Amino acid sequence: MITILGSGIAGTALAGALSRSGRPVTVYEQRDGGGGGAFLILDGRGHRSLVSLGVPEQDLHAASYPLSELRYTPDDGVTRRRPSEGHRFWLRSDLIAVLKRFALDAGAAISYGSPIAEVAVDASSGHTTLRIGSRTVTARDLVIGADGIDSVARAGTEPGRTPEYAGDVVIYGMTAKPVECPTDPFVLHFHAESAAGTRPATTFGHIWRPGADAALWFLRIEREPLPLAETGVVPAGRWAAEVAEAAPTSVRELTELLVAATAQVHVSNARNVALTAAAAPVTPVILVGDADHAITPAAGVGAREGIEDIEAVYHAIVTGGSPAEAMIARRRVISEERERVARRMRA
């Protein structure tokens, strides 16, 4: 029996793939929905990995829509254009629904209302003790920690590796009614503005399409972290003035238009989980996705990294390989890719 902690994107997709291959799987999850932000962009690599795991491509396409281009406009006002590389737009709830149907149809057992409070490995037996609410479960085989940035699995196996504040507060908004923006549809637009005087550095992004029920936007602000009580879903009016003031000057009017049409926003402190001081992956508990290497949402690749993690772990399991070795290789690839991106940004 393989145990998966967390029914987010990675945990649910892995549960479906393993069940489809005949491996018994149990998933423990606190809430039905998998948590996380309201929407995401997933590139062609991420979608190809999901299809390779057995998720029907027609279901993935039916619940999302393709982007034609990504555009980035920094302080100099010159827009850099990047053709879509299979990028598709998702409401997170829609992607989770597709993956949940895939997992349940394959026979995975998903236990909602099962918050993981503690994970401990018995060195003598090699078994893992899971405290789930008020009960204790012993997992005698592989445990996959796919339980996000505040991973209990990571706390139990690497207690010194905790999330680090990335310096940004991120506000996600979804309009409560259709909005037509004065920008091209089916394009992910980014506008960035460097710090000047007392103004913080900010990045504003938005996407819309004709006939959609809502337009989506986000604003990243460099500032001190918020108290936990001020994060989560809050009325948009609470942030309207600060969002409008912080938005890049070139999109101030557009920001005000979108905020005025938004009822609620999701506010979070952007955080990272560093790989530099990570212990080598070792069974019986293997960390994947944000539990192992979360990166600020501004980087835009966290979901794809998690999906590629579980693709590697899945293939290791079904071919009789080592899931730990698979994640060692994945960490190496992730670190190299992030360094390449950092070099391009410095250049």
Short mmCIF file of N, CA and C in Angstrom, two decimals, residues 88-173:
data_model
loop_
_atom_site.label_atom_id
_atom_site.label_comp_id
_atom_site.label_asym_id
_atom_site.label_seq_id
_atom_site.Cartn_x
_atom_site.Cartn_y
_atom_site.Cartn_z
N ARG A 88 -1.48 26.63 -21.10
CA ARG A 88 -2.93 26.67 -20.98
C ARG A 88 -3.30 27.30 -19.64
N PHE A 89 -4.43 27.97 -19.65
CA PHE A 89 -4.93 28.63 -18.43
C PHE A 89 -5.89 27.70 -17.70
N TRP A 90 -5.73 27.65 -16.37
CA TRP A 90 -6.56 26.80 -15.53
C TRP A 90 -7.12 27.57 -14.34
N LEU A 91 -8.39 27.37 -14.05
CA LEU A 91 -8.86 27.59 -12.69
C LEU A 91 -8.38 26.38 -11.90
N ARG A 92 -7.76 26.62 -10.78
CA ARG A 92 -7.20 25.50 -10.02
C ARG A 92 -8.27 24.46 -9.68
N SER A 93 -9.47 24.92 -9.33
CA SER A 93 -10.54 23.98 -8.96
C SER A 93 -10.90 23.07 -10.13
N ASP A 94 -10.80 23.58 -11.36
CA ASP A 94 -11.11 22.76 -12.53
C ASP A 94 -10.05 21.68 -12.74
N LEU A 95 -8.77 22.04 -12.55
CA LEU A 95 -7.71 21.05 -12.71
C LEU A 95 -7.82 19.97 -11.64
N ILE A 96 -8.08 20.38 -10.41
CA ILE A 96 -8.24 19.40 -9.33
C ILE A 96 -9.42 18.47 -9.63
N ALA A 97 -10.50 19.02 -10.18
CA ALA A 97 -11.67 18.19 -10.49
C ALA A 97 -11.33 17.14 -11.54
N VAL A 98 -10.56 17.51 -12.58
CA VAL A 98 -10.16 16.55 -13.60
C VAL A 98 -9.30 15.45 -12.99
N LEU A 99 -8.35 15.84 -12.15
CA LEU A 99 -7.44 14.86 -11.55
C LEU A 99 -8.15 13.99 -10.52
N LYS A 100 -9.08 14.57 -9.80
CA LYS A 100 -9.84 13.78 -8.83
C LYS A 100 -10.66 12.70 -9.53
N ARG A 101 -11.30 13.07 -10.63
CA ARG A 101 -12.08 12.09 -11.39
C ARG A 101 -11.17 10.99 -11.93
N PHE A 102 -10.00 11.38 -12.41
CA PHE A 102 -9.01 10.41 -12.90
C PHE A 102 -8.60 9.44 -11.80
N ALA A 103 -8.31 9.97 -10.60
CA ALA A 103 -7.86 9.13 -9.49
C ALA A 103 -8.96 8.20 -8.99
N LEU A 104 -10.17 8.72 -8.83
CA LEU A 104 -11.27 7.90 -8.32
C LEU A 104 -11.67 6.83 -9.33
N ASP A 105 -11.69 7.20 -10.61
CA ASP A 105 -12.02 6.21 -11.65
C ASP A 105 -10.99 5.08 -11.68
N ALA A 106 -9.74 5.40 -11.32
CA ALA A 106 -8.69 4.39 -11.33
C ALA A 106 -8.72 3.52 -10.07
N GLY A 107 -9.52 3.94 -9.07
CA GLY A 107 -9.65 3.13 -7.86
C GLY A 107 -8.88 3.62 -6.66
N ALA A 108 -8.32 4.84 -6.72
CA ALA A 108 -7.60 5.37 -5.57
C ALA A 108 -8.57 5.66 -4.43
N ALA A 109 -8.12 5.45 -3.22
CA ALA A 109 -8.92 5.78 -2.04
C ALA A 109 -8.45 7.13 -1.51
N ILE A 110 -9.33 8.13 -1.55
CA ILE A 110 -8.98 9.46 -1.06
C ILE A 110 -9.80 9.74 0.19
N SER A 111 -9.10 9.94 1.30
CA SER A 111 -9.75 10.15 2.59
C SER A 111 -9.71 11.63 2.93
N TYR A 112 -10.81 12.33 2.61
CA TYR A 112 -10.90 13.74 2.95
C TYR A 112 -11.26 13.89 4.43
N GLY A 113 -11.02 15.07 4.97
CA GLY A 113 -11.26 15.28 6.40
C GLY A 113 -10.25 14.55 7.25
N SER A 114 -9.05 14.31 6.70
CA SER A 114 -8.01 13.56 7.41
C SER A 114 -6.74 14.41 7.50
N PRO A 115 -6.72 15.40 8.38
CA PRO A 115 -5.54 16.26 8.50
C PRO A 115 -4.37 15.51 9.11
N ILE A 116 -3.22 15.58 8.46
CA ILE A 116 -2.01 14.94 8.97
C ILE A 116 -1.38 15.87 10.01
N ALA A 117 -1.30 15.40 11.25
CA ALA A 117 -0.77 16.22 12.33
C ALA A 117 0.70 15.93 12.60
N GLU A 118 1.16 14.71 12.28
CA GLU A 118 2.54 14.35 12.58
C GLU A 118 2.97 13.17 11.71
N VAL A 119 4.23 13.19 11.29
CA VAL A 119 4.84 12.10 10.53
C VAL A 119 6.15 11.74 11.21
N ALA A 120 6.30 10.48 11.57
CA ALA A 120 7.53 10.04 12.23
C ALA A 120 7.94 8.69 11.69
N VAL A 121 9.24 8.53 11.42
CA VAL A 121 9.78 7.26 10.90
C VAL A 121 10.46 6.52 12.04
N ASP A 122 10.10 5.25 12.22
CA ASP A 122 10.73 4.38 13.20
C ASP A 122 11.99 3.78 12.56
N ALA A 123 13.15 4.19 13.05
CA ALA A 123 14.42 3.77 12.44
C ALA A 123 14.62 2.26 12.51
N SER A 124 14.10 1.60 13.54
CA SER A 124 14.33 0.17 13.69
C SER A 124 13.48 -0.66 12.75
N SER A 125 12.22 -0.27 12.57
CA SER A 125 11.31 -1.04 11.71
C SER A 125 11.23 -0.51 10.29
N GLY A 126 11.57 0.77 10.12
CA GLY A 126 11.42 1.39 8.81
C GLY A 126 10.00 1.78 8.49
N HIS A 127 9.09 1.62 9.45
CA HIS A 127 7.70 1.99 9.25
C HIS A 127 7.49 3.47 9.58
N THR A 128 6.43 4.04 9.03
CA THR A 128 6.12 5.45 9.26
C THR A 128 4.83 5.56 10.06
N THR A 129 4.89 6.30 11.15
CA THR A 129 3.70 6.54 11.96
C THR A 129 3.07 7.87 11.56
N LEU A 130 1.80 7.83 11.23
CA LEU A 130 1.05 9.02 10.83
C LEU A 130 0.00 9.31 11.89
N ARG A 131 0.03 10.52 12.43
CA ARG A 131 -1.04 10.92 13.33
C ARG A 131 -2.03 11.73 12.50
N ILE A 132 -3.22 11.18 12.33
CA ILE A 132 -4.26 11.78 11.49
C ILE A 132 -5.42 12.17 12.39
N GLY A 133 -5.53 13.48 12.67
CA GLY A 133 -6.53 13.90 13.63
C GLY A 133 -6.24 13.27 14.98
N SER A 134 -7.19 12.51 15.51
CA SER A 134 -7.03 11.88 16.81
C SER A 134 -6.59 10.41 16.72
N ARG A 135 -6.36 9.91 15.50
CA ARG A 135 -5.99 8.50 15.36
C ARG A 135 -4.58 8.36 14.82
N THR A 136 -4.02 7.18 14.98
CA THR A 136 -2.67 6.89 14.52
C THR A 136 -2.71 5.75 13.50
N VAL A 137 -2.00 5.93 12.40
CA VAL A 137 -1.93 4.94 11.33
C VAL A 137 -0.47 4.59 11.10
N THR A 138 -0.18 3.32 10.93
CA THR A 138 1.18 2.88 10.61
C THR A 138 1.27 2.52 9.13
N ALA A 139 2.15 3.22 8.41
CA ALA A 139 2.38 2.93 6.99
C ALA A 139 3.64 2.09 6.88
N ARG A 140 3.50 0.88 6.36
CA ARG A 140 4.63 -0.05 6.29
C ARG A 140 5.38 0.02 4.96
N ASP A 141 4.83 0.75 4.02
CA ASP A 141 5.48 0.87 2.72
C ASP A 141 5.79 2.34 2.44
N LEU A 142 5.88 2.68 1.18
CA LEU A 142 6.29 4.01 0.77
C LEU A 142 5.26 5.07 1.14
N VAL A 143 5.74 6.21 1.64
CA VAL A 143 4.91 7.37 1.92
C VAL A 143 5.40 8.53 1.05
N ILE A 144 4.49 9.15 0.30
CA ILE A 144 4.82 10.30 -0.54
C ILE A 144 4.28 11.56 0.12
N GLY A 145 5.17 12.47 0.47
CA GLY A 145 4.76 13.75 1.04
C GLY A 145 4.50 14.75 -0.07
N ALA A 146 3.22 14.92 -0.43
CA ALA A 146 2.81 15.89 -1.45
C ALA A 146 1.92 16.92 -0.78
N ASP A 147 2.26 17.28 0.45
CA ASP A 147 1.38 18.10 1.28
C ASP A 147 1.77 19.56 1.35
N GLY A 148 2.39 20.08 0.30
CA GLY A 148 2.52 21.51 0.13
C GLY A 148 3.63 22.16 0.93
N ILE A 149 3.67 23.48 0.85
CA ILE A 149 4.78 24.26 1.41
C ILE A 149 4.90 24.13 2.92
N ASP A 150 3.77 23.94 3.61
CA ASP A 150 3.80 23.74 5.06
C ASP A 150 3.75 22.25 5.38
N SER A 151 4.52 21.48 4.66
CA SER A 151 4.49 20.03 4.71
C SER A 151 4.77 19.46 6.10
N VAL A 152 3.83 18.65 6.58
CA VAL A 152 4.05 17.93 7.83
C VAL A 152 5.06 16.80 7.60
N ALA A 153 5.05 16.23 6.39
CA ALA A 153 6.02 15.18 6.06
C ALA A 153 7.44 15.73 6.13
N ARG A 154 7.66 16.93 5.61
CA ARG A 154 9.00 17.54 5.68
C ARG A 154 9.36 17.88 7.13
N ALA A 155 8.40 18.38 7.89
CA ALA A 155 8.66 18.70 9.29
C ALA A 155 9.08 17.47 10.09
N GLY A 156 8.53 16.30 9.71
CA GLY A 156 8.86 15.08 10.42
C GLY A 156 10.17 14.45 10.00
N THR A 157 10.63 14.77 8.77
CA THR A 157 11.86 14.14 8.26
C THR A 157 13.02 15.12 8.17
N GLU A 158 12.74 16.39 7.94
CA GLU A 158 13.78 17.43 7.88
C GLU A 158 13.30 18.65 8.65
N PRO A 159 13.21 18.57 9.96
CA PRO A 159 12.62 19.65 10.75
C PRO A 159 13.33 20.99 10.63
N GLY A 160 14.60 20.98 10.23
CA GLY A 160 15.31 22.23 10.10
C GLY A 160 15.07 22.97 8.80
N ARG A 161 14.40 22.32 7.84
CA ARG A 161 14.19 22.95 6.53
C ARG A 161 12.79 23.53 6.47
N THR A 162 12.68 24.80 6.80
CA THR A 162 11.38 25.46 6.90
C THR A 162 11.22 26.49 5.77
N PRO A 163 9.98 26.86 5.44
CA PRO A 163 9.76 27.86 4.39
C PRO A 163 10.39 29.20 4.75
N GLU A 164 10.91 29.88 3.73
CA GLU A 164 11.54 31.18 3.91
C GLU A 164 10.74 32.24 3.15
N TYR A 165 10.50 33.38 3.78
CA TYR A 165 9.76 34.45 3.12
C TYR A 165 10.56 34.95 1.92
N ALA A 166 9.90 35.07 0.77
CA ALA A 166 10.57 35.45 -0.48
C ALA A 166 10.58 36.96 -0.72
N GLY A 167 10.02 37.73 0.21
CA GLY A 167 10.06 39.19 0.08
C GLY A 167 8.86 39.81 -0.59
N ASP A 168 7.88 38.99 -0.98
CA ASP A 168 6.71 39.49 -1.71
C ASP A 168 5.41 39.07 -1.05
N VAL A 169 4.45 39.97 -1.10
CA VAL A 169 3.06 39.62 -0.82
C VAL A 169 2.35 39.55 -2.16
N VAL A 170 1.57 38.49 -2.37
CA VAL A 170 0.88 38.30 -3.65
C VAL A 170 -0.62 38.34 -3.42
N ILE A 171 -1.32 39.15 -4.24
CA ILE A 171 -2.77 39.27 -4.17
C ILE A 171 -3.35 38.73 -5.46
N TYR A 172 -4.19 37.69 -5.37
CA TYR A 172 -4.86 37.10 -6.53
C TYR A 172 -6.31 37.57 -6.55
N GLY A 173 -6.79 37.99 -7.73
CA GLY A 173 -8.17 38.40 -7.84
C GLY A 173 -8.86 37.77 -9.04
#
